[in-house]
Coordinates of C-alpha atoms in Angstrom, one line a residue:
M1 CA 6.6 33.8 6.3
N2 CA 4.7 36.8 4.9
R3 CA 5.2 39.7 7.1
F4 CA 1.7 41.1 6.3
K5 CA -0.2 37.9 6.7
A6 CA 0.1 35.8 9.8
S7 CA 0.3 32.0 9.3
K8 CA -2.5 30.0 10.7
F9 CA 0.1 27.2 11.6
K10 CA 2.4 29.4 13.6
N11 CA 1.0 28.2 16.9
T12 CA 1.2 24.5 16.0
T13 CA 2.3 22.4 19.0
A14 CA 3.5 18.9 19.3
K15 CA 1.8 16.7 21.8
L16 CA 3.4 13.4 22.9
S17 CA 0.8 10.7 23.4
S18 CA 0.4 9.1 26.9
R19 CA 2.1 5.8 27.5
E20 CA -1.3 4.1 27.3
S21 CA -1.4 5.1 23.6
W22 CA 2.0 3.9 22.8
L23 CA 2.6 0.7 20.9
S24 CA 5.0 -0.8 23.4
D25 CA 6.8 -4.0 24.1
L26 CA 7.9 -4.3 20.5
R27 CA 11.1 -6.2 19.4
V28 CA 12.6 -3.5 17.2
S29 CA 15.6 -4.4 15.1
S30 CA 18.9 -3.0 16.2
T31 CA 20.4 -3.4 12.7
H32 CA 21.2 -0.3 10.6
F33 CA 18.7 0.5 7.8
A34 CA 18.8 3.2 5.2
G35 CA 15.1 4.1 5.3
S36 CA 13.1 6.2 7.7
G37 CA 12.3 3.2 9.9
V38 CA 8.5 3.5 10.2
Q39 CA 5.8 3.5 7.4
A40 CA 2.1 3.7 7.7
S41 CA -1.0 3.5 5.5
C42 CA -4.6 4.2 6.5
A43 CA -4.7 0.5 7.7
F44 CA -1.3 -0.6 9.0
I45 CA 2.0 0.4 10.6
A46 CA 5.2 -1.4 9.6
F47 CA 8.6 -1.3 11.3
P48 CA 11.8 -3.4 11.2
A49 CA 11.8 -6.2 13.8
D50 CA 14.0 -9.0 15.0
P51 CA 15.4 -11.2 13.5
V52 CA 17.1 -9.7 10.5
G53 CA 14.9 -9.4 7.4
V54 CA 11.7 -9.3 9.2
L55 CA 9.0 -6.5 9.5
G56 CA 6.5 -6.1 12.3
V57 CA 3.0 -5.1 11.0
L58 CA 0.4 -3.7 13.2
P59 CA -3.2 -2.4 12.6
L60 CA -3.3 1.4 12.7
D61 CA -5.9 1.4 15.5
W62 CA -3.8 -0.8 17.9
C63 CA -2.4 0.7 21.1
G64 CA -1.0 -0.5 24.4
R65 CA 1.4 -3.3 25.4
K66 CA 1.9 -6.1 22.9
D67 CA 4.0 -8.4 25.0
G68 CA 6.0 -9.4 21.9
K69 CA 2.9 -10.7 20.2
V70 CA 3.3 -8.8 16.9
P71 CA 2.4 -10.2 13.5
L72 CA 5.7 -10.7 11.7
L73 CA 6.3 -10.6 7.9
Y74 CA 9.4 -12.6 7.0
C75 CA 10.5 -10.6 4.0
H76 CA 14.2 -11.1 3.1
S77 CA 17.2 -13.2 3.8
D78 CA 19.2 -10.1 4.7
V79 CA 18.6 -6.6 6.2
V80 CA 15.4 -4.8 5.0
M81 CA 16.9 -1.4 4.0
D82 CA 13.7 0.4 3.0
F83 CA 10.0 -0.3 2.6
N84 CA 6.9 1.8 1.6
F85 CA 3.2 1.4 1.4
S86 CA 1.3 2.2 -1.8
P87 CA -0.2 5.7 -1.7
F88 CA -3.5 4.2 -3.1
D89 CA -3.8 0.6 -1.8
D90 CA -3.4 0.5 1.9
Y91 CA -2.7 -3.2 1.8
V92 CA 0.3 -3.2 -0.7
L93 CA 3.8 -3.0 0.7
A94 CA 7.1 -2.9 -1.1
T95 CA 10.3 -3.9 0.5
C96 CA 13.9 -3.9 -0.6
S97 CA 17.0 -5.5 0.9
T98 CA 20.7 -6.0 0.6
D99 CA 19.9 -9.5 -0.7
Q100 CA 19.4 -7.8 -4.1
T101 CA 15.6 -8.4 -4.3
L102 CA 12.7 -6.1 -4.4
K103 CA 9.4 -7.6 -3.2
V104 CA 5.8 -6.5 -3.4
W105 CA 3.4 -7.9 -0.8
R106 CA -0.4 -7.8 -0.4
L107 CA -1.2 -7.8 3.4
P108 CA -4.4 -9.6 4.5
E109 CA -7.1 -7.8 6.4
K110 CA -6.5 -10.2 9.3
L111 CA -2.8 -10.2 10.1
E112 CA -3.0 -13.6 11.6
D113 CA -3.3 -14.9 8.0
I114 CA -0.1 -13.1 6.9
R115 CA 1.9 -15.2 4.6
A116 CA 5.7 -15.4 3.8
S117 CA 5.2 -15.5 0.0
P118 CA 5.1 -12.1 -1.8
S119 CA 2.9 -11.3 -4.7
L120 CA 6.0 -10.4 -6.8
V121 CA 9.7 -10.7 -6.6
L122 CA 12.0 -8.5 -8.8
N123 CA 15.7 -9.0 -9.1
Q124 CA 17.7 -5.7 -9.7
E125 CA 21.3 -5.7 -10.6
G126 CA 23.9 -3.4 -9.0
G127 CA 24.2 -4.8 -5.6
G128 CA 22.0 -4.5 -2.4
L129 CA 19.0 -2.3 -2.7
Q130 CA 19.0 0.9 -0.6
A131 CA 15.8 2.8 -1.4
T132 CA 12.4 2.4 -3.0
C133 CA 9.6 4.9 -3.7
F134 CA 6.1 4.5 -5.2
H135 CA 4.9 6.8 -7.9
P136 CA 2.4 9.5 -6.6
L137 CA 0.1 9.4 -9.6
A138 CA 0.3 6.1 -11.5
D139 CA -0.7 2.9 -9.7
L140 CA 2.0 0.3 -9.2
V141 CA 4.9 2.3 -10.6
L142 CA 7.9 1.9 -8.3
A143 CA 11.4 3.3 -8.4
A144 CA 14.3 1.4 -6.7
A145 CA 18.0 2.2 -6.1
A146 CA 20.7 -0.5 -6.0
G147 CA 24.3 0.6 -6.0
R148 CA 24.8 2.9 -8.9
N149 CA 21.6 1.7 -10.7
T150 CA 18.2 3.2 -10.4
T151 CA 15.3 1.4 -12.1
V152 CA 11.6 2.4 -12.7
W153 CA 9.4 -0.6 -12.5
D154 CA 6.0 -1.5 -13.8
V155 CA 4.9 -3.7 -10.9
Q156 CA 1.7 -5.1 -12.5
S157 CA 3.7 -6.4 -15.6
A158 CA 7.0 -7.0 -13.7
L159 CA 8.8 -5.0 -16.3
A160 CA 11.6 -2.5 -16.0
L161 CA 10.4 0.7 -17.7
A162 CA 13.7 2.7 -17.4
E163 CA 17.2 2.3 -16.0
L164 CA 18.7 5.7 -15.2
N165 CA 22.4 6.4 -15.9
G166 CA 25.0 8.8 -14.7
H167 CA 25.6 7.9 -11.1
V168 CA 29.3 7.3 -10.5
D169 CA 28.8 6.1 -6.9
N170 CA 26.1 4.6 -4.7
V171 CA 22.6 6.2 -4.8
Q172 CA 21.5 7.3 -1.3
S173 CA 18.0 8.6 -1.7
I174 CA 15.2 8.8 -4.4
T175 CA 12.0 10.7 -4.5
W176 CA 9.3 11.5 -7.1
S177 CA 7.9 14.9 -7.8
H178 CA 4.2 15.6 -6.8
K179 CA 3.3 15.7 -10.5
G180 CA 5.1 12.4 -11.1
S181 CA 7.1 13.6 -14.1
L182 CA 10.6 13.9 -12.5
L183 CA 12.6 11.7 -10.2
A184 CA 15.3 13.3 -7.9
T185 CA 18.3 11.3 -6.6
T186 CA 21.2 11.9 -4.3
C187 CA 24.5 10.1 -4.6
K188 CA 27.6 9.6 -2.6
D189 CA 29.4 11.6 -5.3
K190 CA 27.8 14.6 -3.7
M191 CA 25.5 15.3 -6.7
L192 CA 21.8 16.0 -6.8
R193 CA 20.3 14.8 -10.0
L194 CA 16.9 15.2 -11.8
F195 CA 15.6 12.6 -14.2
D196 CA 12.7 12.5 -16.6
P197 CA 12.5 8.7 -17.0
R198 CA 10.0 8.9 -19.9
A199 CA 12.2 11.3 -22.0
M200 CA 15.8 10.0 -21.4
Q201 CA 17.9 7.9 -19.2
D202 CA 20.4 10.6 -18.4
A203 CA 19.9 13.4 -15.9
V204 CA 18.2 16.5 -17.2
Q205 CA 19.8 18.6 -14.4
A206 CA 22.6 18.0 -11.9
V207 CA 24.4 20.0 -9.2
E208 CA 26.8 19.4 -6.3
C209 CA 24.5 19.8 -3.3
H210 CA 26.7 19.3 -0.2
N211 CA 30.4 19.4 0.4
N212 CA 30.4 16.0 2.2
N213 CA 29.9 12.5 0.9
K214 CA 28.1 11.2 4.0
D215 CA 24.4 10.2 3.9
C216 CA 22.2 12.6 2.0
K217 CA 18.4 12.7 1.8
V218 CA 16.1 14.5 -0.7
I219 CA 12.4 15.3 -0.9
W220 CA 10.2 17.4 -3.1
L221 CA 8.4 20.4 -1.7
D222 CA 6.0 20.8 -4.7
S223 CA 3.6 23.2 -3.0
C224 CA 6.5 25.6 -2.8
D225 CA 8.2 24.6 -6.1
L226 CA 11.3 23.6 -4.2
I227 CA 13.6 20.6 -3.5
L228 CA 15.0 20.0 -0.1
S229 CA 18.3 18.1 0.4
S230 CA 19.7 17.2 3.9
S231 CA 23.4 16.2 4.6
F232 CA 26.6 17.7 6.0
N233 CA 28.9 20.5 5.1
Q234 CA 32.7 20.6 5.1
V235 CA 33.0 21.0 8.9
R236 CA 30.5 18.1 9.4
E237 CA 27.6 20.3 10.5
R238 CA 24.2 19.1 9.6
E239 CA 22.5 21.4 7.1
V240 CA 19.4 21.6 4.9
K241 CA 19.4 23.3 1.5
L242 CA 16.5 24.4 -0.6
W243 CA 16.7 24.3 -4.4
D244 CA 14.6 25.8 -7.1
N245 CA 13.5 22.7 -9.1
R246 CA 13.4 24.8 -12.4
K247 CA 17.1 25.7 -12.3
L248 CA 19.6 23.8 -10.2
T249 CA 22.5 26.2 -10.3
S250 CA 22.7 27.1 -6.6
S251 CA 20.7 26.7 -3.5
V252 CA 18.2 29.4 -2.7
H253 CA 18.4 28.9 1.1
T254 CA 20.8 27.0 3.5
H255 CA 19.9 26.2 7.1
T256 CA 22.6 24.9 9.4
V257 CA 21.4 22.9 12.4
D258 CA 24.2 21.5 14.6
C259 CA 27.0 19.0 14.7
S260 CA 26.0 15.3 14.9
Q261 CA 26.6 11.9 13.4
S262 CA 23.1 11.2 12.0
C263 CA 21.7 12.8 8.9
L264 CA 18.4 14.7 9.2
M265 CA 15.4 12.9 7.8
P266 CA 12.9 15.4 6.3
F267 CA 9.2 14.8 6.2
F268 CA 6.9 17.3 4.4
D269 CA 3.1 17.9 4.5
E270 CA 1.9 19.4 1.2
D271 CA -1.4 20.6 2.5
T272 CA 0.0 22.7 5.4
G273 CA 3.6 23.4 4.2
L274 CA 4.9 22.0 7.5
L275 CA 8.3 20.3 7.5
L276 CA 9.6 17.9 10.2
L277 CA 13.4 17.3 10.7
A278 CA 14.4 14.3 12.7
A279 CA 17.6 12.2 13.0
K280 CA 18.4 8.7 14.4
G281 CA 19.7 9.1 17.9
D282 CA 18.3 12.6 18.6
Y283 CA 16.0 13.4 21.4
F284 CA 14.1 16.2 19.6
I285 CA 12.1 16.7 16.4
D286 CA 12.0 20.2 14.8
C287 CA 9.0 21.6 13.0
F288 CA 9.3 24.3 10.4
E289 CA 6.9 26.1 8.0
V290 CA 8.2 26.4 4.5
T291 CA 7.4 29.4 2.3
K292 CA 8.3 30.3 -1.3
T293 CA 9.9 33.6 -0.4
G294 CA 11.3 35.5 2.5
A295 CA 12.8 33.4 5.3
F296 CA 11.9 30.1 3.5
L297 CA 12.2 28.1 6.7
T298 CA 10.5 29.4 9.9
Q299 CA 10.7 27.3 13.0
V300 CA 7.4 26.6 14.5
C301 CA 8.1 24.2 17.5
R302 CA 10.5 21.6 18.8
C303 CA 9.3 18.4 20.3
M304 CA 11.5 16.9 23.1
T305 CA 11.2 13.2 23.2
E306 CA 11.6 10.8 26.1
E307 CA 14.0 8.5 24.2
G308 CA 16.3 8.7 21.3
T309 CA 14.7 8.3 17.8
R310 CA 15.4 5.1 16.0
G311 CA 13.1 6.0 13.1
L312 CA 10.2 8.3 12.2
G313 CA 7.2 8.2 9.8
L314 CA 4.2 10.3 8.9
L315 CA 0.6 9.1 9.0
P316 CA -1.3 9.6 5.7
K317 CA -3.3 12.8 5.7
R318 CA -6.6 11.0 5.4
A319 CA -6.0 9.2 8.7
V320 CA -5.4 12.2 11.0
D321 CA -8.0 13.3 13.6
V322 CA -9.5 16.4 12.0
M323 CA -12.0 17.1 14.9
A324 CA -9.0 17.5 17.2
C325 CA -7.4 20.0 14.8
E326 CA -4.6 17.5 14.3
V327 CA -2.8 18.6 11.1
M328 CA 0.0 16.0 11.3
R329 CA 0.7 12.8 13.2
A330 CA 4.3 11.5 13.4
L331 CA 5.2 8.0 14.5
Q332 CA 8.4 7.8 16.4
L333 CA 10.2 4.5 16.6
I334 CA 12.2 4.0 19.8
G335 CA 13.9 1.1 21.4
S336 CA 10.8 -1.0 22.2
A337 CA 7.9 1.1 21.2
I338 CA 6.2 3.4 18.7
V339 CA 5.2 6.8 20.0
P340 CA 2.4 8.8 18.2
I341 CA 3.1 12.5 18.2
S342 CA 0.2 14.8 17.3
Y343 CA 0.8 18.2 15.8
V344 CA -2.3 20.3 16.7
V345 CA -3.3 23.8 15.9
P346 CA -5.2 25.2 19.0
R347 CA -8.7 26.3 18.3
K348 CA -11.5 27.3 20.8
N349 CA -14.3 25.4 19.0
V350 CA -13.3 21.7 18.7
Y351 CA -16.9 20.7 17.8
E352 CA -16.8 22.0 14.2
F353 CA -14.7 21.1 11.2
H354 CA -12.2 23.9 10.4
S355 CA -11.9 24.0 6.6
D356 CA -9.2 26.6 6.7
L357 CA -6.9 24.0 8.4
F358 CA -7.8 21.1 6.3
P359 CA -8.1 21.8 2.6
D360 CA -9.0 19.0 0.2
T361 CA -6.3 16.4 0.1
L362 CA -5.2 13.6 -2.3
G363 CA -7.6 10.6 -2.4
A364 CA -7.0 7.0 -2.8
T365 CA -7.8 6.6 -6.5
P366 CA -4.8 6.7 -8.8
A367 CA -4.8 9.1 -11.7
T368 CA -3.5 6.6 -14.2
Q369 CA -2.1 3.2 -14.7
A370 CA 1.5 2.2 -15.3
Q371 CA 1.4 1.7 -19.1
D372 CA -0.7 4.8 -19.6
W373 CA 1.7 6.9 -17.6
W374 CA 4.6 5.5 -19.6
Q375 CA 2.8 6.7 -22.8
N376 CA 2.8 10.3 -21.4
H377 CA -0.9 10.1 -20.4
D378 CA -0.7 12.0 -17.2
G379 CA -3.5 12.8 -14.9
Q380 CA -4.3 14.3 -11.5
V381 CA -5.3 12.4 -8.4
Q382 CA -8.8 13.3 -7.4
L383 CA -9.0 15.4 -4.3
V384 CA -11.3 14.5 -1.5
S385 CA -12.7 16.6 1.3
M386 CA -11.4 16.1 4.9
D387 CA -14.8 16.9 6.3
P388 CA -16.0 13.7 8.1
L389 CA -19.6 14.4 6.9
Q390 CA -18.6 14.7 3.2
H391 CA -16.4 11.7 2.7
G392 CA -16.5 8.1 3.8
L393 CA -13.9 5.4 3.8
Q394 CA -12.1 5.1 0.4
R395 CA -10.4 2.0 -0.7
H396 CA -8.6 1.2 -3.9
T397 CA -7.4 -2.4 -4.7
S398 CA -4.3 -2.6 -6.9
P399 CA -4.1 -5.6 -9.2
V400 CA -1.1 -7.4 -7.6
L401 CA -2.8 -10.5 -6.2
V402 CA -1.7 -14.0 -7.3
P403 CA -4.7 -15.6 -9.1
E404 CA -7.1 -17.5 -7.0
G405 CA -6.2 -21.2 -6.7
R406 CA -2.6 -20.8 -7.5
S407 CA 0.3 -20.3 -5.0
H408 CA 3.2 -18.0 -5.7
V409 CA 5.4 -21.1 -6.2
E410 CA 3.1 -22.6 -8.7
Q411 CA 2.7 -19.4 -10.6
H412 CA 6.6 -19.0 -10.8
I413 CA 7.0 -22.5 -12.1
D414 CA 4.3 -22.1 -14.8
T415 CA 5.8 -18.9 -16.2
K416 CA 9.4 -20.1 -16.3
V417 CA 9.0 -23.7 -17.4
P418 CA 7.2 -24.6 -20.7
E419 CA 4.2 -26.8 -20.3
P420 CA 4.9 -30.3 -21.7
A421 CA 3.0 -31.3 -24.9
L422 CA 0.3 -33.6 -23.6
D423 CA -3.0 -34.5 -25.1
R424 CA -6.3 -34.1 -23.3
T425 CA -6.6 -37.8 -22.4
S426 CA -3.2 -38.2 -20.9
L427 CA -3.5 -35.0 -18.9
K428 CA -7.0 -36.1 -17.6
E429 CA -5.5 -39.4 -16.5
A430 CA -2.6 -37.6 -14.8
V431 CA -4.9 -35.3 -12.8
Q432 CA -7.1 -38.2 -11.8
E433 CA -4.0 -40.1 -10.6
L434 CA -2.9 -37.1 -8.5
T435 CA -6.3 -36.6 -7.0
G436 CA -6.9 -40.2 -6.1
G437 CA -9.1 -41.1 -9.1
G438 CA -11.4 -38.1 -8.9
N439 CA -14.2 -39.9 -6.9
G440 CA -16.4 -37.3 -5.2
I441 CA -14.7 -34.4 -6.9
N442 CA -16.4 -32.5 -9.7
A443 CA -14.6 -31.5 -12.8
E444 CA -14.6 -27.7 -11.9
S445 CA -13.0 -28.3 -8.6
K446 CA -10.3 -30.5 -10.1
K447 CA -9.6 -27.8 -12.7
T448 CA -9.3 -25.1 -10.1
K449 CA -7.4 -26.8 -7.4
F450 CA -5.2 -29.3 -9.2
G451 CA -4.9 -27.9 -12.7
A452 CA -1.8 -25.8 -12.1
M453 CA -0.1 -28.4 -9.9
A454 CA -0.6 -31.2 -12.5
S455 CA 1.8 -29.5 -14.9
C456 CA 4.3 -29.0 -12.1
H457 CA 4.4 -32.6 -10.9
L458 CA 4.6 -34.1 -14.4
L459 CA 7.9 -32.2 -14.9
G460 CA 9.6 -34.2 -12.2
P461 CA 9.4 -35.5 -8.6
T462 CA 8.5 -33.0 -5.9
S463 CA 8.7 -33.2 -2.1
K464 CA 5.8 -32.6 0.2
F465 CA 8.2 -30.6 2.4
R466 CA 9.0 -28.1 -0.4
H467 CA 7.3 -25.3 1.4
L468 CA 9.0 -26.0 4.8
Q469 CA 10.3 -22.9 6.5
G470 CA 12.5 -22.5 9.5
T471 CA 12.1 -20.0 12.3
V472 CA 14.7 -18.9 14.8
L473 CA 13.2 -19.0 18.3
H474 CA 13.6 -16.2 20.7
R475 CA 16.8 -15.8 22.6
S476 CA 15.1 -16.8 25.8
S477 CA 14.8 -20.4 24.4
H478 CA 18.5 -20.6 23.5
I479 CA 21.0 -22.7 25.4
S480 CA 23.7 -20.3 26.4
N481 CA 26.7 -20.0 28.7
L482 CA 28.0 -23.5 27.8
C483 CA 31.5 -24.0 29.4
G484 CA 34.3 -26.4 28.5
L485 CA 33.4 -26.7 24.8
N486 CA 36.1 -28.3 22.6
L487 CA 36.1 -26.4 19.3
N488 CA 39.2 -28.1 17.9
H489 CA 37.9 -31.7 17.3
A490 CA 34.7 -32.4 15.7
G491 CA 32.3 -34.6 17.7
R492 CA 33.9 -33.9 21.1
M493 CA 32.5 -31.8 23.9

């Protein structure tokens, strides 16, 4: 911190919300996951729930007791390892799992209408997926890591733009730079690598970041021209290292925390330069201010929590309460609740907007599209004012919706199976037969509602139960504690 200029964030304090503001009585999954555990957009909050492969999704403005009545998104057949909201479309969610699938979902405005069919399913080779990250500038560009493979996807076209090489072990963490030109990865081989996916598939820089092959996290601190990595040293102490992203020869700063089993998860706010460090199982969350020179990391405050942390996430900057001088809001996931934690800068006048605390921040309009970005047409996301009197609710809609009148299953069949060669007369007769002769139904409605299904049914017999889904009931409805069961002979009890 500059010795001649006091920081305006040095007095930032963390305020735990009252229990009335908690999102409580949640069925949080007890299964291990690789991600941070909580993700939020300006519309929703998502967290891993029971059973395995399910996410709980809540509106951002919900609070209080839920009594287990939480909208559930049945995502995968195995553990959901990581998930992220789009930085532009608050209703687009990407999930990845150890079932080797990457899925992109469009959430409905009314969560009661939530569906179990994603807008897009991508299969990535290399094993179970561990991490995923949206591009900060280009709409619907997504990076995902599976085993030793890291792939950059164009979600809109369902195409793999680049497959990055050089990892000799499992990739543990991935993150895009703020400018969107570089991708940083950490690997179990102790290496930190920087990739330029549009220029080459091999790493442009690489360095051994920590002397331990346990879990390692990485994020960009673009406002300070730094990269932060978090892992363990040789004596199993948790440590954080800062790297100059222009030259990865050696770290510019190392901060040792303590001895513990869980890796520190870093969260950085570009507008304020504040850094949060939290770990699963810890009862505290540290807040630091990051500077380019001097001490690099200066501790601002430590928040003592009531329960151990299961996960943590940051609310988007556009969703904080600026009139309460709230510069950050963290969402702590605990055993059965989500606890909002506000980071507030104390000011005497709380009836005015403090522009020195809230500079213009990134808006919801992407700078470019996926194919334009791939052709080296970079841009810059438009900044918006945080003053409530100068900006309204912004909403961008990304083009990942299934076309109207076609289900996800029908679209998948149409794209994979060639349409049979039928003339107009035979196709018309087939559609009329499927729709009961067409009495009382105009031609436009038949074309919209039954046109896609006609080509599917003509390919072979289908079942009316093809969309049947099974749901495991809650444990309270299970028949348990059965005695005298004979497990040696089938059919005997």
